[in-house]
Amino acid sequence: MANPLRSEVFRLYKNLLYLGREYPKGGDYFRDRLRAAFARNKAVEDPEQIKALIARGEYVARELEALYYLRKYRAMKKRYYED
Amino acid sequence: MSGRVLVGVKRVIDYAVKIRVKPDNTGVVTDGVKHSMNPFCEIAVEEAVKLKEKKLIKEVVAVSCGPQQSQETIRTALAMGADRGIHVDVSGKDYENLGPLQVSKILAALAKQEDAQLILLGKQAIDDDCNQTGQMTAALLDWPQGTFASEVSLEGDKINLVREIDGGLEHIKINTPAVITADLRLNTPRYATLPNIMKAKKKKIVTVKPADLGVDVTSRLEVLKVEEPPQRQAGMKVETVEDLVVKLKEAGRV
């Protein structure tokens, strides 16, 4: 029942852990917050709720990618292009 | 045309790392420092993958020249969508002296060997800022070049390119095969996420030596010294214009 979702949750967790390594405030900071967030929702049973939480996790992943891209873009723009 | 694109990727010190010069002034500290793919190379890989997704080209081959660790950079390119990788193994002293001239000779040899239709490179590397490899490669192959590309579109066997130049934007049309170097605004590179990296493990990376390609990697340049830029002097505040003139005279500037 919760089994197919279980593997999705694991996949999300591993993905976020991987993305979080480059977090500006430090990979450890991110990892601690990630584990706390997942631990808080440990008891959730309802598949609909789990899907909603997974969607939120994927949203965070997209936000992280955007953050990393913007940081890099702004750094390159500042270094190589005169305004 | 083979529909094959060669993308050069370089492993450089990560852009966010604070660079430190070695105490003996021979270079920059690289041991234990985070390395990643040159940001402009990421843009080049993204463009190649986009062309493949639009079905305008058939195969994307990622190439990197350097020691064993360069394979990580190739893996990132594979995770972004390249089909296979070629690692040109250059290590030790040869790697320290590896510059655009040697890399462009290697890329030219590979382009002939792989029958490439297009070579995509980043416009410059953030560690040496040479901005030479693309241009030299095109010259060695006698191919047209589209440098500082901010827009690329294929039209039959020609390429329409928009270049970012000092005066604005330049629109040119060049024949294939060609060399294109990517500028910052060409595209937004995708992030190599964990699932893609896992999938990329199945893709092949071939290792070759420069000698196999008939390339001599001896450098014509010798690095004499590497030092930090001079520390910025603190500014001085003055009360009146007369004080300013006095201070300027003292500094010998007036």
Short mmCIF file of N, CA and C in Angstrom, two decimals, chain B residues 164-168:
data_model
loop_
_atom_site.label_atom_id
_atom_site.label_comp_id
_atom_site.label_asym_id
_atom_site.label_seq_id
_atom_site.Cartn_x
_atom_site.Cartn_y
_atom_site.Cartn_z
N GLU B 164 27.87 37.85 -29.11
CA GLU B 164 27.90 39.00 -28.20
C GLU B 164 29.23 39.70 -28.36
N ILE B 165 29.18 40.90 -28.91
CA ILE B 165 30.42 41.66 -29.07
C ILE B 165 30.28 42.98 -28.31
N ASP B 166 31.38 43.73 -28.24
CA ASP B 166 31.35 44.96 -27.46
C ASP B 166 30.28 45.92 -27.91
N GLY B 167 30.08 46.03 -29.22
CA GLY B 167 29.11 47.00 -29.71
C GLY B 167 27.67 46.54 -29.59
N GLY B 168 27.46 45.26 -29.29
CA GLY B 168 26.08 44.77 -29.25
C GLY B 168 26.02 43.33 -29.68
#
